[in-house]
Short mmCIF file of C-alpha atoms in Angstrom, two decimals:
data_model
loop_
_atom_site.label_atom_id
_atom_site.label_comp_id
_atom_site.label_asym_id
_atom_site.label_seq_id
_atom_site.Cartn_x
_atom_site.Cartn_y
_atom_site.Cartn_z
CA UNK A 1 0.00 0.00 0.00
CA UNK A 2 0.82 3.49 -0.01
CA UNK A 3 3.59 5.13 2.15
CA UNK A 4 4.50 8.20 3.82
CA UNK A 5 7.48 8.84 5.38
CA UNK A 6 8.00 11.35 7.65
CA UNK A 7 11.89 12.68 9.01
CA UNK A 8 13.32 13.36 11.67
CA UNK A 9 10.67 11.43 13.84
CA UNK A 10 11.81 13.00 17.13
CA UNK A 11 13.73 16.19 17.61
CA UNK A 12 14.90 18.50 20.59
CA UNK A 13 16.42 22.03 20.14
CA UNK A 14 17.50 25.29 21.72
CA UNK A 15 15.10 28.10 21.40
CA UNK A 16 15.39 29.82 18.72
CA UNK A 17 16.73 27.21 16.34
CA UNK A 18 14.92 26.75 13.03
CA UNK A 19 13.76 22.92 12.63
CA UNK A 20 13.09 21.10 9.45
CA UNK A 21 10.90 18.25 8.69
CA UNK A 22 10.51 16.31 5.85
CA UNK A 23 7.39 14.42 4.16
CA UNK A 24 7.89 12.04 1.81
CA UNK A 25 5.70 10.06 -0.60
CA UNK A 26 7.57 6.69 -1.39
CA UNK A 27 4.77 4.99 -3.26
CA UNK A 28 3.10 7.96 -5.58
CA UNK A 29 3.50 11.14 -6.56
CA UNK A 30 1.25 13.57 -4.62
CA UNK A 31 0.60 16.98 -5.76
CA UNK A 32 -0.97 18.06 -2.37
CA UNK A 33 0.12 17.47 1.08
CA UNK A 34 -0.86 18.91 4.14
CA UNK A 35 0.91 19.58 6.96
CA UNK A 36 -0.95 19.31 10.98
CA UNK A 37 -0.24 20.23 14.45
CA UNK A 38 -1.99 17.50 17.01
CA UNK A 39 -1.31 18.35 20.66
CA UNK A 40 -2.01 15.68 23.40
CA UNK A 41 -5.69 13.88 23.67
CA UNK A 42 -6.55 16.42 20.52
CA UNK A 43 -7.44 15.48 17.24
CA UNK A 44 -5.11 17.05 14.08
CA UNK A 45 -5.88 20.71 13.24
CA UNK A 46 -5.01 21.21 9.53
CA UNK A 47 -1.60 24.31 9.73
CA UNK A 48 -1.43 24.07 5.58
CA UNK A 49 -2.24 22.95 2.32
CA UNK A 50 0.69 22.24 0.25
CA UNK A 51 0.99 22.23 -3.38
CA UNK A 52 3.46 21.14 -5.57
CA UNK A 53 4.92 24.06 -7.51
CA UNK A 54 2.98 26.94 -6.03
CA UNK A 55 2.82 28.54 -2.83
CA UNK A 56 1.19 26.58 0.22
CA UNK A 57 -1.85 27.40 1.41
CA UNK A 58 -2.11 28.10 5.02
CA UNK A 59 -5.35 28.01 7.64
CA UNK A 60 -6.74 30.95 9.61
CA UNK A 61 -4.13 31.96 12.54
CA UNK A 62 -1.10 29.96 11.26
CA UNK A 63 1.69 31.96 10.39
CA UNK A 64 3.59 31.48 7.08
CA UNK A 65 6.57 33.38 7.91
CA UNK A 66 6.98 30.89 11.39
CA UNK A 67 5.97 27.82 9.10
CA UNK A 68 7.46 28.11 6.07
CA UNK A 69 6.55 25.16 3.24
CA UNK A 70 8.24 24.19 0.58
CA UNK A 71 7.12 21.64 -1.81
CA UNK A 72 9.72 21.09 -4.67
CA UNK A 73 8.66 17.59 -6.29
CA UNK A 74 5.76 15.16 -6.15
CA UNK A 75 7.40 13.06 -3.61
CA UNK A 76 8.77 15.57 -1.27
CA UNK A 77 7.40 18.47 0.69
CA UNK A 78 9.57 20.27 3.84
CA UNK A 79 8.08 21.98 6.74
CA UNK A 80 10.78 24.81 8.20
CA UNK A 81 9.73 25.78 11.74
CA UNK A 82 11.69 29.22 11.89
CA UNK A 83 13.20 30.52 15.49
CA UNK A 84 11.35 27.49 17.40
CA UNK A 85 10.59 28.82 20.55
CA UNK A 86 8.96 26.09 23.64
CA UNK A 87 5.36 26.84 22.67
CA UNK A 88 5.60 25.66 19.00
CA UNK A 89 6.44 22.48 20.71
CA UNK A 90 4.09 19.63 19.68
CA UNK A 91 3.59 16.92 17.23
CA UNK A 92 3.59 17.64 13.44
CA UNK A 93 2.07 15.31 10.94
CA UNK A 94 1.84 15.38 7.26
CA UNK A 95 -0.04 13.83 5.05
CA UNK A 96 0.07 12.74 1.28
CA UNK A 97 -2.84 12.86 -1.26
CA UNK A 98 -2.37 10.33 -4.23
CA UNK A 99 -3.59 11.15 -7.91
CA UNK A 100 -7.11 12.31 -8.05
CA UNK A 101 -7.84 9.40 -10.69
CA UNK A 102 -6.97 6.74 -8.12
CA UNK A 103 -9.59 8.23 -5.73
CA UNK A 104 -7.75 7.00 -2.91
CA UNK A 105 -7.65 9.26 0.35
CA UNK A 106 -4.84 10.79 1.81
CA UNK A 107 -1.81 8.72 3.71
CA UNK A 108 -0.44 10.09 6.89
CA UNK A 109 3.32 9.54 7.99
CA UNK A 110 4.32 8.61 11.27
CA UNK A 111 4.89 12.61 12.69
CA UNK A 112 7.55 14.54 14.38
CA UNK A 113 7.60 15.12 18.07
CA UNK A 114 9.09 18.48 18.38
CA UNK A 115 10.37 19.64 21.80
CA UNK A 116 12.10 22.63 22.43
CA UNK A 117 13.79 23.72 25.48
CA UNK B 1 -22.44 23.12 15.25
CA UNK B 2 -19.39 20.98 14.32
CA UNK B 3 -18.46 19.48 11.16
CA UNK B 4 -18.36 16.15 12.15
CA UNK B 5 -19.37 14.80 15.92
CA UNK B 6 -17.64 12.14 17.75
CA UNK B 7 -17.91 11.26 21.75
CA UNK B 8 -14.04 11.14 22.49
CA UNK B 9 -15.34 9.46 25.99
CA UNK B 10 -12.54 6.61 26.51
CA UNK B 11 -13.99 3.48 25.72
CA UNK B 12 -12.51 -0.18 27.72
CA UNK B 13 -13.89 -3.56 26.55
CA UNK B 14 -12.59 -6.87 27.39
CA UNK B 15 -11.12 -8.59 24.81
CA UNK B 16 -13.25 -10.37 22.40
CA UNK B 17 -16.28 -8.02 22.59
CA UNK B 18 -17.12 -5.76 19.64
CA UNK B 19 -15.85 -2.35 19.98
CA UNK B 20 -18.35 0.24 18.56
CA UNK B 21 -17.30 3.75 17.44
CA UNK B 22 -19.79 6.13 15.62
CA UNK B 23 -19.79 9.73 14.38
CA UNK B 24 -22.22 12.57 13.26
CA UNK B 25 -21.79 15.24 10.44
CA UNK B 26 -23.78 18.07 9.41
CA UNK B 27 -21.97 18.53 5.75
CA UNK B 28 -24.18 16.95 3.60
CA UNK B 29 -21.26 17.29 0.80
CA UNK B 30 -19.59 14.95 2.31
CA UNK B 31 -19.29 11.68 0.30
CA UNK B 32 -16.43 10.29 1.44
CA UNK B 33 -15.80 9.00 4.78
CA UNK B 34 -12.47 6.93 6.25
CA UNK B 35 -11.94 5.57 10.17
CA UNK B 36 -8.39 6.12 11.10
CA UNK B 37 -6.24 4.23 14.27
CA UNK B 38 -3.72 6.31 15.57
CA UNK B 39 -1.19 4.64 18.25
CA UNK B 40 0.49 6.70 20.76
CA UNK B 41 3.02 9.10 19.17
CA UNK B 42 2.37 7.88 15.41
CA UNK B 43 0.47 9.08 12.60
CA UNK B 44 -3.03 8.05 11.76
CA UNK B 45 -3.26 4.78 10.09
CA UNK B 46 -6.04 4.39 7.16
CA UNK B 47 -8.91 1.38 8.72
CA UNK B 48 -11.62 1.59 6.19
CA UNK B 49 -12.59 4.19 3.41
CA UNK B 50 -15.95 4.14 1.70
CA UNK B 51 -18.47 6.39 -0.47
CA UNK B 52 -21.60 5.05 -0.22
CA UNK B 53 -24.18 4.38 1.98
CA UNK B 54 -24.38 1.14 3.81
CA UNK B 55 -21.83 -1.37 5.13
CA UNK B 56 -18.09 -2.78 4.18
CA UNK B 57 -16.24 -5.26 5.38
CA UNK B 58 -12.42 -5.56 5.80
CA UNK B 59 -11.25 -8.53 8.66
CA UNK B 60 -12.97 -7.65 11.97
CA UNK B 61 -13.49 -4.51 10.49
CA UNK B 62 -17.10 -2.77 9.44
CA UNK B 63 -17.52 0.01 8.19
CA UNK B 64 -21.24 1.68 8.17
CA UNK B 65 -21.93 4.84 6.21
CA UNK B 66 -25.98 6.22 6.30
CA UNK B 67 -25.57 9.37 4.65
CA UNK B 68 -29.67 10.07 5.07
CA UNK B 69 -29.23 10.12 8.57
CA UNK B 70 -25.64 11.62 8.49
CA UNK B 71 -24.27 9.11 10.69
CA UNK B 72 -21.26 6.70 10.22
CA UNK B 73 -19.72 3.38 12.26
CA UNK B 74 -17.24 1.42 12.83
CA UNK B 75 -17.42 -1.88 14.44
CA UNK B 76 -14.32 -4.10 15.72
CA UNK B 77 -15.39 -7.93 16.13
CA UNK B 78 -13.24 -10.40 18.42
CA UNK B 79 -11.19 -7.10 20.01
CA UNK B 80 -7.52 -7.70 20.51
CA UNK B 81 -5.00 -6.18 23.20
CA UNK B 82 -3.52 -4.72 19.79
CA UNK B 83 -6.62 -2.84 18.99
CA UNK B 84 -6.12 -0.64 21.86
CA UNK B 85 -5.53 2.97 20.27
CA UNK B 86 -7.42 6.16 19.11
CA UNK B 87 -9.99 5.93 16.55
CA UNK B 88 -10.32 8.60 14.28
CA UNK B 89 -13.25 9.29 11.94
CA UNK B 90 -12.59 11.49 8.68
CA UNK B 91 -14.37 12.84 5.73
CA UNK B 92 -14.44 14.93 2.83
CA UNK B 93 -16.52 16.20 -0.38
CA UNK B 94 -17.97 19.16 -2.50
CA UNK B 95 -14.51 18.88 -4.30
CA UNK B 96 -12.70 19.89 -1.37
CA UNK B 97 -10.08 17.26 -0.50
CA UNK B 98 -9.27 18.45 2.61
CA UNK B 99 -10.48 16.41 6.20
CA UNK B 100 -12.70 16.93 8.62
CA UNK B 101 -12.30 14.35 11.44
CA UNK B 102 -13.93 14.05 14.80
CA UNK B 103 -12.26 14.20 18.22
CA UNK B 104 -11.01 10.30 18.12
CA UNK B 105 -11.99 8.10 20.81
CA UNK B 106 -9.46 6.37 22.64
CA UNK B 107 -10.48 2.55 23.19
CA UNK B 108 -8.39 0.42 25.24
CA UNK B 109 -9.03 -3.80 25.08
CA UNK B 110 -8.58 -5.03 28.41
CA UNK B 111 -6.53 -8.78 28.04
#
């Protein structure tokens, strides 16, 4: 089936380091990924709407200049947490949508559990 | 009124009983619906994933969709230890593919 693989699974930093994560699609190529924020007992709140090519698309109250997306082929999109500071601390998951034509949903990989001290 | 409605009340069963999960949506563009399990500290994990009304099977798995009433299910026969996780409900439509899921409800199978 289809895969998503999501790196680094666990990170800890300094404030005020900037923190990358990576989203890969290993099975498809996937035009749109999102990226979420899930923090504990919570369900995922979508941050953005990535697109391959063009600029993402970001939800109400998420900042694009904290959370900056970058999706440069079909099989890899990058979230850049900028100047981390302890309250952006959480866990990020992304998500892969294959082809439309294959009207499968979207694939989630396994997240990043961001901590920073 | 939320999207889509789901009791996140923790749910224990002994193993071997049927687990039963259900959710409520007021989107009536939504056509398709998906139950995810999430473990602790991973990603959701795709159960089932339907678009029509009435029931699938997958394992121990059924999935019920009844899209007059708005209302889907999930039922888990013979529950294993292994089952224990969060159960997420999803769903999408009107052309818009992104998800709206429900709180997950955490069900834990008691050996």
């Amino acid at each position: 089936g289809a895969v998503v693989s999501q790196h680094p699974s666990w990170v800890i930093c300094k404030s005020g380091t900037s923190v990358k994560i990576e989203c890969r699609s290993l099975d498809f190529q996937a035009t749109t990924m999102f990226w979420y924020r899930q923090f504990p007992k919570q369900s995922l709140m979508l941050m953005a709407t990535s697109n391959e090519g063009s600029k993402a698309t970001y939800e109400q109250g998420v900042e694009k200049d904290k959370f900056l997306i970058n999706h440069a082929s079909l099989t890899l999109s990058t979230l850049t947490v900028t100047s981390a500071h302890p309250e952006d601390s959480s866990f990020y998951i992304c998500s892969a949508m294959p082809p439309r034509w294959t009207n499968q949903p979207q694939h989630f990989g396994d997240g990043t559990r961001l901590s920073i001290l | 009124q939320k999207e889509v409605e789901q009791d996140p009340g923790p749910l224990s069963v002994p193993e071997g009983a049927i687990v039963s999960l259900n959710c409520t949506y007021s989107n009536s563009a939504f056509q398709y619906f998906m139950w995810y399990r999430q473990y602790s500290r991973k990603g959701p994990e795709l159960l089932m994933y339907t678009y029509s009304s009435g029931n699938k099977e997958d394992g121990r798995f059924t999935a019920q969709v009844d899209k007059s009433s708005k209302y889907i299910s999930l039922f888990i026969r013979d529950s294993q230890p292994s089952d224990s996780a969060t159960y997420l409900c999803a769903m999408k439509g009107g052309g818009n593919n992104r998800l709206a899921f429900g709180k997950g409800n955490q069900v834990v199978v008691i050996p």
